[in-house]
Short mmCIF file of C-alpha atoms in Angstrom, two decimals:
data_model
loop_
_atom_site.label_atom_id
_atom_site.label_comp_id
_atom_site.label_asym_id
_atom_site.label_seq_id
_atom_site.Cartn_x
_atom_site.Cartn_y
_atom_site.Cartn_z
CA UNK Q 1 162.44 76.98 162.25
CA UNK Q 2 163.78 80.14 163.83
CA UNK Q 3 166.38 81.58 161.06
CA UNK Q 4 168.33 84.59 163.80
CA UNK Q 5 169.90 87.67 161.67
CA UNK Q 6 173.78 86.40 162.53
CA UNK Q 7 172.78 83.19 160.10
CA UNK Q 8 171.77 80.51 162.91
CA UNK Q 9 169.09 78.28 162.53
CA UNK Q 10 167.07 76.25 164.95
CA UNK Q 11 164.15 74.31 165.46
CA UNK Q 12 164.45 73.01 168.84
CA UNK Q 13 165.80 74.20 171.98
CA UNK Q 14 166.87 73.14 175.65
CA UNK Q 15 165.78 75.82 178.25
CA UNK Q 16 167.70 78.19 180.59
CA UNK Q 17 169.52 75.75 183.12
CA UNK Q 18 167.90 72.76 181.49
CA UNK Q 19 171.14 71.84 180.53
CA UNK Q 20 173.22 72.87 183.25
CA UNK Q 21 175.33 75.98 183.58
CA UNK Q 22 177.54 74.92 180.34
CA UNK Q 23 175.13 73.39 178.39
CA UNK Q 24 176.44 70.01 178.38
CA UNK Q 25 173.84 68.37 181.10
CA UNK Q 26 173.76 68.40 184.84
CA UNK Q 27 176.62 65.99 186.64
CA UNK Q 28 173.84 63.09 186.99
CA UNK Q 29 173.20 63.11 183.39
CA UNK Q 30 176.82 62.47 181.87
CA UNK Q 31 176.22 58.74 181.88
CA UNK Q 32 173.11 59.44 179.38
CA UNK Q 33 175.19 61.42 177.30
CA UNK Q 34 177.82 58.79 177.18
CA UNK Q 35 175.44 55.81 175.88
CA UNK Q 36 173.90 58.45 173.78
CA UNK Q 37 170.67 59.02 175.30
CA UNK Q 38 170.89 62.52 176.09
CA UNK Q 39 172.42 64.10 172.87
CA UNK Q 40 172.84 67.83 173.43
CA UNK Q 41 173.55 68.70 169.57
CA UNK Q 42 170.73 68.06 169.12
CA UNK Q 43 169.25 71.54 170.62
CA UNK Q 44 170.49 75.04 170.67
CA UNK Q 45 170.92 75.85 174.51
CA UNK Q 46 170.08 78.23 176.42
CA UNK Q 47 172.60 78.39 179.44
CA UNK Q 48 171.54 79.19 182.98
CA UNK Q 49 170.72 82.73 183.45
CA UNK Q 50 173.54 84.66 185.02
CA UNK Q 51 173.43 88.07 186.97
CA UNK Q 52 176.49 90.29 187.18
CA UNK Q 53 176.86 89.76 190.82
CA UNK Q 54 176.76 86.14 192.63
CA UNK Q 55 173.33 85.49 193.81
CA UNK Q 56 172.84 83.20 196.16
CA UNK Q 57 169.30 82.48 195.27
CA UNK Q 58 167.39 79.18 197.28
CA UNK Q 59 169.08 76.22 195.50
CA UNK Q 60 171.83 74.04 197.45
CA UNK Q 61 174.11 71.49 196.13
CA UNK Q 62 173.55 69.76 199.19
CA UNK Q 63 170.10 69.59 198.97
CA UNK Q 64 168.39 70.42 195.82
CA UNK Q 65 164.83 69.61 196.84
CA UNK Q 66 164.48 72.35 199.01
CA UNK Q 67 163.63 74.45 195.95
CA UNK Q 68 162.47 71.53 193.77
CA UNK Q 69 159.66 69.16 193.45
CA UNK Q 70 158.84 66.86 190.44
CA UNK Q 71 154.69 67.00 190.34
CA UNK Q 72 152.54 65.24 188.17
CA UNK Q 73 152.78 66.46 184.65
CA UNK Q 74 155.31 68.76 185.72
CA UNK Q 75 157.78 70.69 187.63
CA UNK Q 76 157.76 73.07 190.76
CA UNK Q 77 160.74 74.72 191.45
CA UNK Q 78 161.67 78.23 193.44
CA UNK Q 79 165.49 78.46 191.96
CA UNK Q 80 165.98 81.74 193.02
CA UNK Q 81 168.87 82.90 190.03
CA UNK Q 82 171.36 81.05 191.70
CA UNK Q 83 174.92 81.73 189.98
CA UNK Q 84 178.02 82.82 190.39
CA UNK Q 85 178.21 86.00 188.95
CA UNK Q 86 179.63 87.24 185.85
CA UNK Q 87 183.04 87.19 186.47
CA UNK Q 88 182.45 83.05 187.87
CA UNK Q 89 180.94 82.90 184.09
CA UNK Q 90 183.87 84.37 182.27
CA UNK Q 91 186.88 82.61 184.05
CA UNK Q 92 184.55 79.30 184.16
CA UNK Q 93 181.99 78.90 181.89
CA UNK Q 94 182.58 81.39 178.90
CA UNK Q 95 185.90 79.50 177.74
CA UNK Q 96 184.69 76.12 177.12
CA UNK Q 97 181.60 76.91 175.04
CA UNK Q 98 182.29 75.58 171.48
CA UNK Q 99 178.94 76.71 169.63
CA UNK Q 100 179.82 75.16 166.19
CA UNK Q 101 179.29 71.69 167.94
CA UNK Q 102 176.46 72.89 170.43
CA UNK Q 103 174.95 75.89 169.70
CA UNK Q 104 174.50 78.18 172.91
CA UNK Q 105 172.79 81.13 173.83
CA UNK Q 106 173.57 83.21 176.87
CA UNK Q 107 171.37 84.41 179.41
CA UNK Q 108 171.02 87.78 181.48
CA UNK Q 109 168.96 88.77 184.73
CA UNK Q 110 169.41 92.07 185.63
CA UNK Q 111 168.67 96.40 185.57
CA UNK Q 112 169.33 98.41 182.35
CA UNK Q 113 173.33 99.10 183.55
CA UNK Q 114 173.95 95.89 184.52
CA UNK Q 115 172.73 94.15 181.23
CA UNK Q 116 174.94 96.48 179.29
CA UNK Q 117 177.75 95.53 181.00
CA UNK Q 118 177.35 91.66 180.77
CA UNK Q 119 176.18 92.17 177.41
CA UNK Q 120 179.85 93.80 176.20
CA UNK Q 121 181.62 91.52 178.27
CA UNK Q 122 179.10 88.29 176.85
CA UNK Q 123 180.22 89.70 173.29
CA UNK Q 124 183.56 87.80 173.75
CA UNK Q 125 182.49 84.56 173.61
CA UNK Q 126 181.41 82.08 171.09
CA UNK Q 127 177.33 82.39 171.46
CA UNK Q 128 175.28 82.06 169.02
CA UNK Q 129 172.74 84.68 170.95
CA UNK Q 130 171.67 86.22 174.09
CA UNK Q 131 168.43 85.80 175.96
CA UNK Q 132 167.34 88.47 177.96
CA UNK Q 133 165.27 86.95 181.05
CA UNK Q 134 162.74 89.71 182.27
CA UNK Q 135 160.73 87.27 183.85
CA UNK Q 136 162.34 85.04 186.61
CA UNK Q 137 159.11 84.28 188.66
CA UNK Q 138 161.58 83.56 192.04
CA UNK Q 139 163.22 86.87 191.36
CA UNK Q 140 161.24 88.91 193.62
CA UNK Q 141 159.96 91.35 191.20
CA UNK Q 142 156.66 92.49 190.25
CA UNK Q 143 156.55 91.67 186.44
CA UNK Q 144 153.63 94.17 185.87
CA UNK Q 145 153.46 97.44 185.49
CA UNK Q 146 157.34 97.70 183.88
CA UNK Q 147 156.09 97.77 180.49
CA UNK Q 148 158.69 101.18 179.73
CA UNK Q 149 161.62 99.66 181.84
CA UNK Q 150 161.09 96.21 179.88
CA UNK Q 151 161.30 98.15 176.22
CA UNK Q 152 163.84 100.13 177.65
CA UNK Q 153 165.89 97.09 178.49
CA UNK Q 154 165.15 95.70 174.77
CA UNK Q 155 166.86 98.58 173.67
CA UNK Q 156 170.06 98.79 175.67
CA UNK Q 157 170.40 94.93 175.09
CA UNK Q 158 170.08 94.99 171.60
CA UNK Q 159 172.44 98.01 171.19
CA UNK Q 160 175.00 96.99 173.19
CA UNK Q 161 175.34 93.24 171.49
CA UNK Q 162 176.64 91.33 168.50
CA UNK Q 163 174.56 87.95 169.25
CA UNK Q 164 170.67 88.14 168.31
CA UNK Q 165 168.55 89.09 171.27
CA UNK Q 166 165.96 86.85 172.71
CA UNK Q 167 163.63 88.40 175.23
CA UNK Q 168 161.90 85.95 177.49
CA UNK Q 169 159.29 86.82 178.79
CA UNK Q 170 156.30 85.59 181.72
CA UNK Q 171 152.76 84.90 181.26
CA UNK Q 172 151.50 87.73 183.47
CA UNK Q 173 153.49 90.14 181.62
CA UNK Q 174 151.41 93.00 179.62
CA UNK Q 175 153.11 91.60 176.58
CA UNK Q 176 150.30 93.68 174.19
CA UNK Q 177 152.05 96.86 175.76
CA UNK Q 178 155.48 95.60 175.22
CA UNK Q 179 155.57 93.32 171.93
CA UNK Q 180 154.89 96.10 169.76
CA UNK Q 181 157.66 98.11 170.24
CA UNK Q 182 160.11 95.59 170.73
CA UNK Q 183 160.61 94.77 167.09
CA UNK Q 184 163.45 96.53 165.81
CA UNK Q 185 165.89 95.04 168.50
CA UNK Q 186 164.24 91.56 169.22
CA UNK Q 187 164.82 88.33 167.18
CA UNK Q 188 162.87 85.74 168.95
CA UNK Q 189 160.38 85.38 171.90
CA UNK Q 190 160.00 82.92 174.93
CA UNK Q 191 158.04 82.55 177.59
CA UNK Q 192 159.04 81.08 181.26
CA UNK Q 193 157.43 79.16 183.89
CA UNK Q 194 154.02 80.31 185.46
CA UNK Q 195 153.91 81.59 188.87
CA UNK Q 196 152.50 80.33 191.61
CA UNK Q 197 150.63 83.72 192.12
CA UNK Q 198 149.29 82.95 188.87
CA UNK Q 199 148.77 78.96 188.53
CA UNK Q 200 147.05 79.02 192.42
CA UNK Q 201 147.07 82.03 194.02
CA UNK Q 202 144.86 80.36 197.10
CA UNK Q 203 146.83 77.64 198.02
CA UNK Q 204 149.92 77.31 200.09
CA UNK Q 205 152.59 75.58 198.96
CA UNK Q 206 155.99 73.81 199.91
CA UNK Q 207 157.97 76.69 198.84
CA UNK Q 208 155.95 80.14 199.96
CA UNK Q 209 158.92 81.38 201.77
CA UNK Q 210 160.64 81.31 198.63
CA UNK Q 211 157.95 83.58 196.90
CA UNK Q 212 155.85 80.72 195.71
CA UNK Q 213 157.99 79.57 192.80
CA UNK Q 214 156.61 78.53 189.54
CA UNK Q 215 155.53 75.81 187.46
CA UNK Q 216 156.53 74.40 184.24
CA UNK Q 217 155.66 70.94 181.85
CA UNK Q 218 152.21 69.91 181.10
CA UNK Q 219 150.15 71.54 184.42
CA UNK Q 220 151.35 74.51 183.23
CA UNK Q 221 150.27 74.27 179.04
CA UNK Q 222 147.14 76.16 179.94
CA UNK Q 223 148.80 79.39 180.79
CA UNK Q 224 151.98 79.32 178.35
CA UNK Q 225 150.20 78.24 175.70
CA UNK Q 226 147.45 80.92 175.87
CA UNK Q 227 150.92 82.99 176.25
CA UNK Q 228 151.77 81.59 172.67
CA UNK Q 229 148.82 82.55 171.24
CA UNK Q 230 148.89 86.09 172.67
CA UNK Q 231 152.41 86.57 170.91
CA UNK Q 232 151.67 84.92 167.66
CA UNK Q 233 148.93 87.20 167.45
CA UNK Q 234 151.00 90.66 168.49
CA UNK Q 235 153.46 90.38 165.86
CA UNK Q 236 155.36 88.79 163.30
CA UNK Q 237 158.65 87.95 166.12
CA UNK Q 238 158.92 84.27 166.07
CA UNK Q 239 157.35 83.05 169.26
CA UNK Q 240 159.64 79.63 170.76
CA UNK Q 241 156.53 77.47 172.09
CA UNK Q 242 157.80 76.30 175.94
CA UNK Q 243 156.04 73.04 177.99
CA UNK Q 244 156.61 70.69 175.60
CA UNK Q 245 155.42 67.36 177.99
CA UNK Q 246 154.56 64.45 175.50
CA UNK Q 247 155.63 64.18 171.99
CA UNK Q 248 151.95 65.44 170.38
CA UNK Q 249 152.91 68.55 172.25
CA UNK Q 250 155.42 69.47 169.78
CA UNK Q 251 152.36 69.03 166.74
CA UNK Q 252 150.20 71.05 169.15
CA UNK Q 253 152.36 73.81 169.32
CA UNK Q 254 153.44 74.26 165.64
CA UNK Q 255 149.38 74.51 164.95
CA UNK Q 256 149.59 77.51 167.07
CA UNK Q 257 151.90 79.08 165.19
CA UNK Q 258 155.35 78.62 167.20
CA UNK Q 259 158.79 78.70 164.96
CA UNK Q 260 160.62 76.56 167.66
CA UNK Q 261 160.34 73.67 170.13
CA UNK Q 262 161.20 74.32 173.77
CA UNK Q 263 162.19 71.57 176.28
CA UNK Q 264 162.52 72.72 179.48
CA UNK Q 265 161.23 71.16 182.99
CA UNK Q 266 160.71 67.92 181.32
CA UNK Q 267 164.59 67.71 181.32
CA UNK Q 268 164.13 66.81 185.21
CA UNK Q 269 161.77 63.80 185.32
CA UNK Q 270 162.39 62.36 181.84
CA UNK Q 271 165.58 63.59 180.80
CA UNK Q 272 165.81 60.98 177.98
CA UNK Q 273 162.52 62.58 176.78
CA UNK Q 274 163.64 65.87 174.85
CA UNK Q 275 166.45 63.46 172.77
CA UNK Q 276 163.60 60.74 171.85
CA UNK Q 277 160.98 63.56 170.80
CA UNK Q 278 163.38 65.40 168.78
CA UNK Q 279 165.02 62.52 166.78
CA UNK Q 280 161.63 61.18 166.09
CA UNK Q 281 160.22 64.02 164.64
CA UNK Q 282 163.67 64.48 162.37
CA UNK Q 283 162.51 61.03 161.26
CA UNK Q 284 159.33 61.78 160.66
CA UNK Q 285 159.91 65.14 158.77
CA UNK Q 286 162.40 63.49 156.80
CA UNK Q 287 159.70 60.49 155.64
CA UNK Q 288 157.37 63.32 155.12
CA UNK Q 289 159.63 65.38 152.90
CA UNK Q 290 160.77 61.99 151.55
#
């Protein structure tokens, strides 16, 4: 269990976007959350990632699977950081968060000025924390090399907020360059989807003129969980272990050292999935401690 410095406690958590924009499920899911099958107070959420301006990004309404595929074992998807901005956020989203019956965390995209800004404007709301996302692999950014502008971000973040920071960060970031200065400002680590660049850099793929996009669920456990073990092994910031697929993941992980349970893609093919897993293992730990 992840214990953050403001007094909140977790053990298991529902991705950016997983959950929608709010936190409460995507419009499809409401009937699962009605017969109970999708229980959202169940995780602490992390809400979609916002920037400070709209961003279009490659998601439409309309058409959804033109930046998303459900694979085998997992998910492909080339998102893009599509939102509405930080003031859509504030006059929408911001008012109708209620973290003492669903804990959420916020989420920011951005450079150094404009993290400050949402950050002060974030502080008004009733989070629980704030997840900085340097590592949107459909972002267009090159996530190496920015090892100082990463820290630097930390910083400004952490200074600048009253919620617990999060940074999340990507597998082919030079994380032993960048966790071990991080620690005075940083509560809790996570780790996003793989990119294509990284999970098959030869192949082309239904979304290339997005970038590539990125992978997440099971196909990608071979490069998030050797992300894991990189962090666990930099410092003593909890590490949040991500691709959580089948329930024996969530045993896997903890032997590797993780402090908290991510669901994430596996909210799109199975989105009864993360609810099962989490009230089983409840039971279970409670028979155990019983």
């Amino acid at each position: 269990m992840i214990s953050l410095s403001n007094g909140h406690k977790f053990e298991y958590m529902a991705a950016s976007g997983a959950l929608g924009p709010g936190g409460k499920g995507w419009l499809w899911e409401q009937p699962l959350r009605w017969l109970g099958l999708l229980d959202v107070t169940l995780f602490t959420t992390v809400l979609k990632t916002i920037t400070l301006f709209p961003r279009r990004g490659n998601y439409r309404w309309y058409n959804p699977f033109r930046c998303v595929r459900v694979i085998r074992d997992g998910v492909h998807n080339a998102f893009g950081l599509t939102n509405g901005g930080l003031d859509w956020w504030c006059r929408k989203i911001g008012p109708k968060i209620d973290s003492k019956r669903a804990p959420a965390i916020g989420s920011i995209f951005g450079e150094t000025g404009e993290l400050v800004e949402m950050t002060r404007r974030l502080n008004d709301f009733d989070l629980v924390g704030l997840e900085l996302n340097d590592s949107c692999p459909n972002s267009g950014d090159d996530l190496l090399g920015h090892n100082q502008r990463t820290i630097e971000k930390c910083e400004a973040v952490a200074n600048e907020s009253r919620f617990p920071v999060i940074l999340k960060v990507s597998p082919v970031h030079d994380v032993e360059n960048i966790v071990p200065h991080i620690g005075g400002w940083i509560e809790a680590l996570s780790i996003n989807s793989v990119p294509k660049a990284m999970f098959c850099p030869d192949q082309p793929g239904p979304f290339d003129r997005f970038g590539g996009g990125a992978y997440s669920g099971k196909v990608a456990q071979p490069f998030t969980w050797a992300m894991v073990d990189r962090l666990v092994a930099l410092s003593s910031i909890p590490v949040i272990g991500p691709s959580v697929w089948d329930y024996p993941d969530i045993a896997g992980l903890r032997r590797r050292g993780v402090k908290a349970i991510s669901f994430g893609g596996i909210f799109l093919p199975h989105p009864l999935r993360p609810t099962a897993f989490v009230r089983r293992d409840l039971q279970e730990s409670a028979g155990n401690a019983g």
